Backbone as a chain_set.jsonl record, in Angstrom:
{"seq": "MATIRMSEAELAQNLPGALARVRQGDEVVIERDERALAVLRGVPERGRSLDDCIALADTLDTPATLDEGFMDDVEAGIAERSGPWNPPEWD", "coords": {"N": [[9.4, 14.318, 0.999], [12.35, 12.546, 1.089], [14.957, 10.986, -0.818], [17.101, 8.529, 0.074], [20.231, 7.103, -0.406], [21.908, 4.056, 0.015], [24.528, 1.698, 0.526], [24.599, -1.911, 0.444], [26.175, -2.761, 2.577], [26.156, -0.503, 4.255], [23.463, -0.451, 4.929], [23.267, -2.862, 6.338], [24.797, -2.211, 8.536], [23.285, -0.212, 9.714], [20.452, -0.705, 9.962], [18.256, -0.08, 11.739], [18.353, 2.742, 11.656], [17.816, 3.24, 8.957], [15.2, 2.256, 8.762], [13.96, 4.047, 10.482], [14.096, 6.37, 8.969], [12.396, 5.639, 6.884], [9.98, 5.455, 8.287], [9.64, 8.146, 8.741], [8.843, 8.971, 6.322], [10.632, 8.985, 4.245], [12.37, 7.577, 1.393], [14.364, 4.747, 0.931], [17.012, 3.796, -1.011], [18.617, 0.915, -1.765], [21.825, 0.017, -2.71], [23.981, -1.811, -4.895], [27.187, -1.958, -6.027], [26.876, 0.676, -6.928], [24.446, 0.58, -8.225], [20.917, 0.492, -8.234], [19.386, -1.806, -6.085], [17.309, -2.529, -4.399], [14.359, -1.087, -2.914], [13.306, 0.609, -0.053], [10.351, 1.585, 1.309], [7.629, 3.228, 2.922], [4.486, 1.633, 3.655], [1.586, 2.36, 1.837], [-1.094, 4.272, 3.246], [-4.206, 2.816, 4.186], [-7.343, 3.057, 2.491], [-10.64, 4.481, 3.048], [-12.866, 2.659, 5.191], [-15.619, 0.499, 4.34], [-17.828, 0.956, 5.948], [-17.237, 3.588, 6.787], [-17.435, 4.911, 4.325], [-20.145, 4.583, 3.74], [-21.294, 5.989, 5.883], [-20.288, 8.518, 5.326], [-21.537, 9.026, 2.857], [-24.157, 9.21, 3.721], [-24.081, 11.58, 5.195], [-23.553, 13.488, 3.284], [-25.765, 13.946, 1.769], [-26.173, 12.543, -0.62], [-27.268, 11.348, -3.854], [-26.921, 8.663, -4.1], [-28.011, 5.352, -3.664], [-28.379, 2.671, -1.462], [-29.265, -0.373, -2.002], [-31.111, -3.351, -0.934], [-29.574, -5.517, -1.812], [-27.023, -4.598, -1.889], [-24.826, -5.133, -0.05], [-24.445, -7.836, -0.532], [-23.514, -7.731, -3.17], [-21.118, -6.353, -2.786], [-19.702, -8.15, -1.13], [-19.518, -10.302, -2.908], [-17.896, -9.185, -4.859], [-15.53, -8.769, -3.382], [-14.881, -11.43, -2.723], [-14.413, -12.421, -5.255], [-12.007, -11.255, -5.905], [-10.252, -12.171, -4.033], [-8.731, -14.393, -4.286], [-5.669, -16.305, -4.87], [-2.926, -14.535, -6.308], [-2.067, -14.78, -9.61], [0.533, -14.223, -11.368], [1.543, -13.194, -14.691], [3.305, -15.525, -16.748], [6.613, -15.273, -17.815], [8.513, -15.537, -20.775]], "CA": [[10.004, 13.006, 1.081], [13.703, 12.523, 0.565], [15.463, 9.687, -1.236], [18.401, 8.262, 0.677], [20.918, 5.987, -1.065], [22.858, 3.367, 0.903], [25.037, 0.423, 0.048], [24.165, -3.055, 1.273], [26.958, -2.764, 3.829], [25.644, 0.569, 5.112], [22.15, -0.884, 5.455], [23.519, -3.911, 7.343], [25.342, -1.565, 9.733], [22.367, 0.732, 10.308], [19.057, -1.014, 9.579], [17.302, 0.732, 12.515], [18.349, 4.119, 11.152], [17.133, 3.263, 7.669], [13.776, 2.1, 9.027], [13.477, 5.293, 11.073], [13.899, 7.311, 7.862], [11.191, 5.197, 6.181], [8.853, 5.872, 9.114], [9.499, 9.594, 8.573], [8.321, 9.221, 4.966], [11.674, 8.951, 3.226], [12.557, 6.344, 0.624], [15.765, 4.33, 1.006], [17.422, 2.983, -2.137], [19.774, 0.083, -1.427], [22.584, -0.137, -3.912], [25.136, -2.721, -5.017], [28.043, -1.454, -7.103], [26.266, 1.934, -7.353], [23.205, 0.361, -8.967], [19.806, 0.228, -7.334], [19.113, -3.215, -5.872], [16.002, -2.612, -3.755], [13.87, 0.178, -2.358], [12.509, 0.539, 1.171], [9.44, 2.724, 1.454], [6.481, 2.918, 3.777], [3.279, 1.082, 3.049], [0.581, 3.419, 1.756], [-2.199, 4.143, 4.17], [-5.415, 2.235, 3.612], [-8.438, 3.995, 2.248], [-11.763, 4.424, 3.992], [-13.595, 1.4, 5.306], [-16.934, 0.546, 3.735], [-18.714, 1.651, 6.916], [-16.952, 5.022, 6.721], [-17.982, 5.419, 3.053], [-21.61, 4.655, 3.861], [-21.592, 7.086, 6.786], [-20.007, 9.747, 4.583], [-22.602, 9.197, 1.862], [-25.333, 9.639, 4.455], [-23.943, 12.972, 5.637], [-23.392, 14.393, 2.11], [-27.031, 14.052, 1.071], [-25.885, 12.068, -1.974], [-28.365, 10.611, -4.446], [-26.592, 7.239, -4.133], [-28.886, 4.534, -2.844], [-27.829, 1.351, -1.133], [-30.423, -1.256, -1.942], [-30.942, -4.509, -0.046], [-28.567, -6.433, -2.32], [-25.734, -3.914, -1.96], [-23.762, -5.835, 0.679], [-24.188, -9.091, -1.266], [-22.682, -7.385, -4.308], [-19.772, -6.003, -2.255], [-19.072, -9.383, -0.678], [-19.198, -11.092, -4.1], [-16.718, -8.546, -5.465], [-14.349, -9.076, -2.561], [-14.57, -12.86, -2.884], [-13.904, -12.607, -6.617], [-10.648, -10.754, -5.98], [-9.513, -12.611, -2.861], [-7.946, -15.599, -4.571], [-4.226, -16.078, -5.044], [-2.541, -13.777, -7.495], [-1.322, -15.594, -10.571], [1.151, -13.28, -12.3], [1.816, -13.805, -15.988], [4.606, -16.161, -16.908], [7.453, -14.648, -18.836], [9.348, -16.505, -21.528]], "C": [[11.355, 13.051, 0.423], [14.024, 11.092, 0.12], [16.873, 9.551, -0.707], [18.993, 7.049, -0.026], [21.909, 5.387, -0.088], [23.316, 2.092, 0.212], [24.468, -0.678, 0.923], [24.869, -3.05, 2.6], [26.467, -1.689, 4.769], [24.291, 0.181, 5.713], [22.338, -1.914, 6.542], [24.022, -3.301, 8.649], [24.329, -0.67, 10.436], [20.933, 0.499, 9.851], [18.076, -0.177, 10.429], [17.23, 2.182, 12.027], [17.612, 4.232, 9.841], [15.632, 3.132, 7.872], [13.182, 3.352, 9.659], [13.221, 6.33, 9.968], [12.637, 6.95, 7.076], [9.965, 5.618, 6.979], [8.597, 7.366, 9.004], [8.963, 9.958, 7.177], [9.372, 9.223, 3.88], [11.714, 7.602, 2.527], [14.046, 6.002, 0.673], [16.047, 3.383, -0.16], [18.671, 2.224, -1.723], [20.512, -0.243, -2.711], [23.679, -1.197, -3.76], [25.918, -2.224, -6.216], [27.404, -0.224, -7.754], [25.047, 1.776, -8.253], [22.09, -0.017, -7.969], [19.506, -1.282, -7.274], [17.697, -3.405, -5.303], [15.631, -1.234, -3.227], [13.045, -0.117, -1.12], [11.638, 1.773, 1.212], [8.282, 2.284, 2.324], [5.313, 2.367, 2.979], [2.237, 2.18, 2.984], [-0.563, 3.184, 2.752], [-3.413, 3.546, 3.441], [-6.458, 3.3, 3.407], [-9.52, 3.878, 3.31], [-12.344, 3.022, 4.043], [-14.966, 1.591, 4.624], [-17.915, 1.246, 4.66], [-18.512, 3.148, 6.883], [-17.537, 5.641, 5.431], [-19.5, 5.57, 3.127], [-22.014, 5.821, 4.768], [-21.361, 8.446, 6.099], [-21.089, 10.038, 3.562], [-23.866, 9.708, 2.537], [-25.255, 11.127, 4.84], [-23.882, 13.957, 4.458], [-24.692, 14.568, 1.321], [-26.866, 13.641, -0.419], [-27.107, 11.324, -2.542], [-28.099, 9.094, -4.515], [-27.541, 6.504, -3.196], [-28.235, 3.166, -2.648], [-29.004, 0.417, -0.961], [-30.12, -2.482, -1.084], [-29.862, -5.465, -0.533], [-27.16, -5.843, -2.373], [-24.606, -4.707, -1.289], [-23.457, -7.176, -0.005], [-23.268, -8.83, -2.451], [-21.263, -7.061, -3.881], [-19.045, -7.275, -1.858], [-18.678, -10.267, -1.874], [-17.975, -10.485, -4.787], [-15.446, -8.798, -4.701], [-13.933, -10.504, -2.734], [-13.938, -13.13, -4.249], [-12.435, -12.228, -6.716], [-9.783, -11.225, -4.825], [-8.692, -13.849, -3.074], [-6.484, -15.289, -4.713], [-3.962, -15.344, -6.336], [-1.704, -14.681, -8.362], [-0.706, -14.662, -11.61], [1.405, -13.972, -13.62], [3.19, -14.462, -16.001], [5.358, -15.526, -18.031], [8.308, -15.697, -19.494], [10.792, -16.319, -21.17]], "O": [[11.487, 13.549, -0.695], [13.443, 10.124, 0.613], [17.74, 10.37, -1.011], [18.293, 6.054, -0.216], [22.664, 6.108, 0.564], [22.587, 1.492, -0.577], [23.927, -0.422, 1.999], [24.255, -3.302, 3.637], [26.366, -1.928, 5.973], [24.022, 0.464, 6.88], [21.656, -1.866, 7.566], [23.721, -3.8, 9.733], [24.48, -0.39, 11.625], [20.273, 1.433, 9.395], [17.138, 0.389, 9.868], [16.15, 2.774, 11.995], [16.871, 5.189, 9.616], [14.862, 3.833, 7.215], [12.025, 3.686, 9.402], [12.244, 7.077, 10.028], [11.893, 7.834, 6.65], [8.994, 6.097, 6.392], [7.459, 7.811, 9.158], [8.67, 11.122, 6.903], [9.052, 9.438, 2.711], [11.16, 6.616, 3.012], [14.892, 6.875, 0.478], [15.427, 2.328, -0.292], [19.678, 2.835, -1.366], [19.918, -0.716, -3.68], [24.212, -1.438, -2.677], [25.364, -2.084, -7.306], [27.393, -0.097, -8.979], [24.658, 2.708, -8.957], [22.316, -0.746, -7.003], [19.392, -1.938, -8.309], [16.986, -4.333, -5.688], [16.472, -0.342, -3.111], [12.182, -0.995, -1.137], [12.144, 2.894, 1.155], [7.998, 1.091, 2.439], [5.184, 2.613, 1.78], [2.016, 2.871, 3.978], [-0.934, 2.047, 3.047], [-3.605, 3.754, 2.243], [-6.452, 4.33, 4.081], [-9.321, 3.243, 4.346], [-12.315, 2.29, 3.054], [-15.396, 2.717, 4.375], [-18.741, 2.04, 4.208], [-19.477, 3.909, 6.943], [-18.065, 6.753, 5.453], [-20.066, 6.551, 2.643], [-22.957, 6.552, 4.465], [-22.136, 9.387, 6.272], [-21.512, 11.185, 3.418], [-24.569, 10.552, 1.981], [-26.261, 11.835, 4.806], [-24.139, 15.146, 4.641], [-24.71, 15.269, 0.31], [-27.359, 14.312, -1.325], [-27.886, 10.742, -1.787], [-28.968, 8.334, -4.944], [-27.835, 6.963, -2.093], [-27.63, 2.602, -3.559], [-29.66, 0.406, 0.081], [-29.012, -2.632, -0.57], [-29.277, -6.173, 0.287], [-26.222, -6.491, -2.837], [-23.555, -4.926, -1.891], [-22.299, -7.593, -0.041], [-22.351, -9.608, -2.713], [-20.307, -7.456, -4.549], [-17.882, -7.457, -2.218], [-17.626, -10.906, -1.853], [-17.104, -11.223, -5.249], [-14.392, -9.016, -5.298], [-12.743, -10.782, -2.879], [-13.042, -13.964, -4.376], [-11.695, -12.805, -7.513], [-8.673, -10.721, -4.652], [-8.022, -14.319, -2.154], [-6.091, -14.123, -4.68], [-4.677, -15.506, -7.325], [-0.737, -15.282, -7.894], [-1.34, -14.344, -12.616], [1.477, -15.2, -13.676], [4.12, -13.998, -15.34], [4.796, -15.267, -19.095], [8.772, -16.636, -18.846], [11.654, -17.029, -21.689]]}, "num_chains": 1, "name": "protein.A"}
C-alpha cells in the first residue's frame, strides 16, 4: 500500500483518479498548505458472518457448544450496541 499526497486543488481536478488509487489499496492524504487535512482510504473488509463462524466451528471439531439460548445472547449483545454513538464531550 502506497501513500499518495495531494493538495485540495489536485484532488478537485482528479477525484476519479484518487478514488481509483484507493480502490487499489493506496491511501490518499489531502493536504492544505503542506499539512494533512484529510485521508482517503478504503473501508476495511467485514469479518465473517455469524453463520460462517458457526459452520467453521462445526468443521473444526471444536469443543465450543452453542446452547439453545446462544442466539438470544447474540441478539441481546447486538441490540445493546446498536444505539446511537454518544462520543465524549470535550471542554
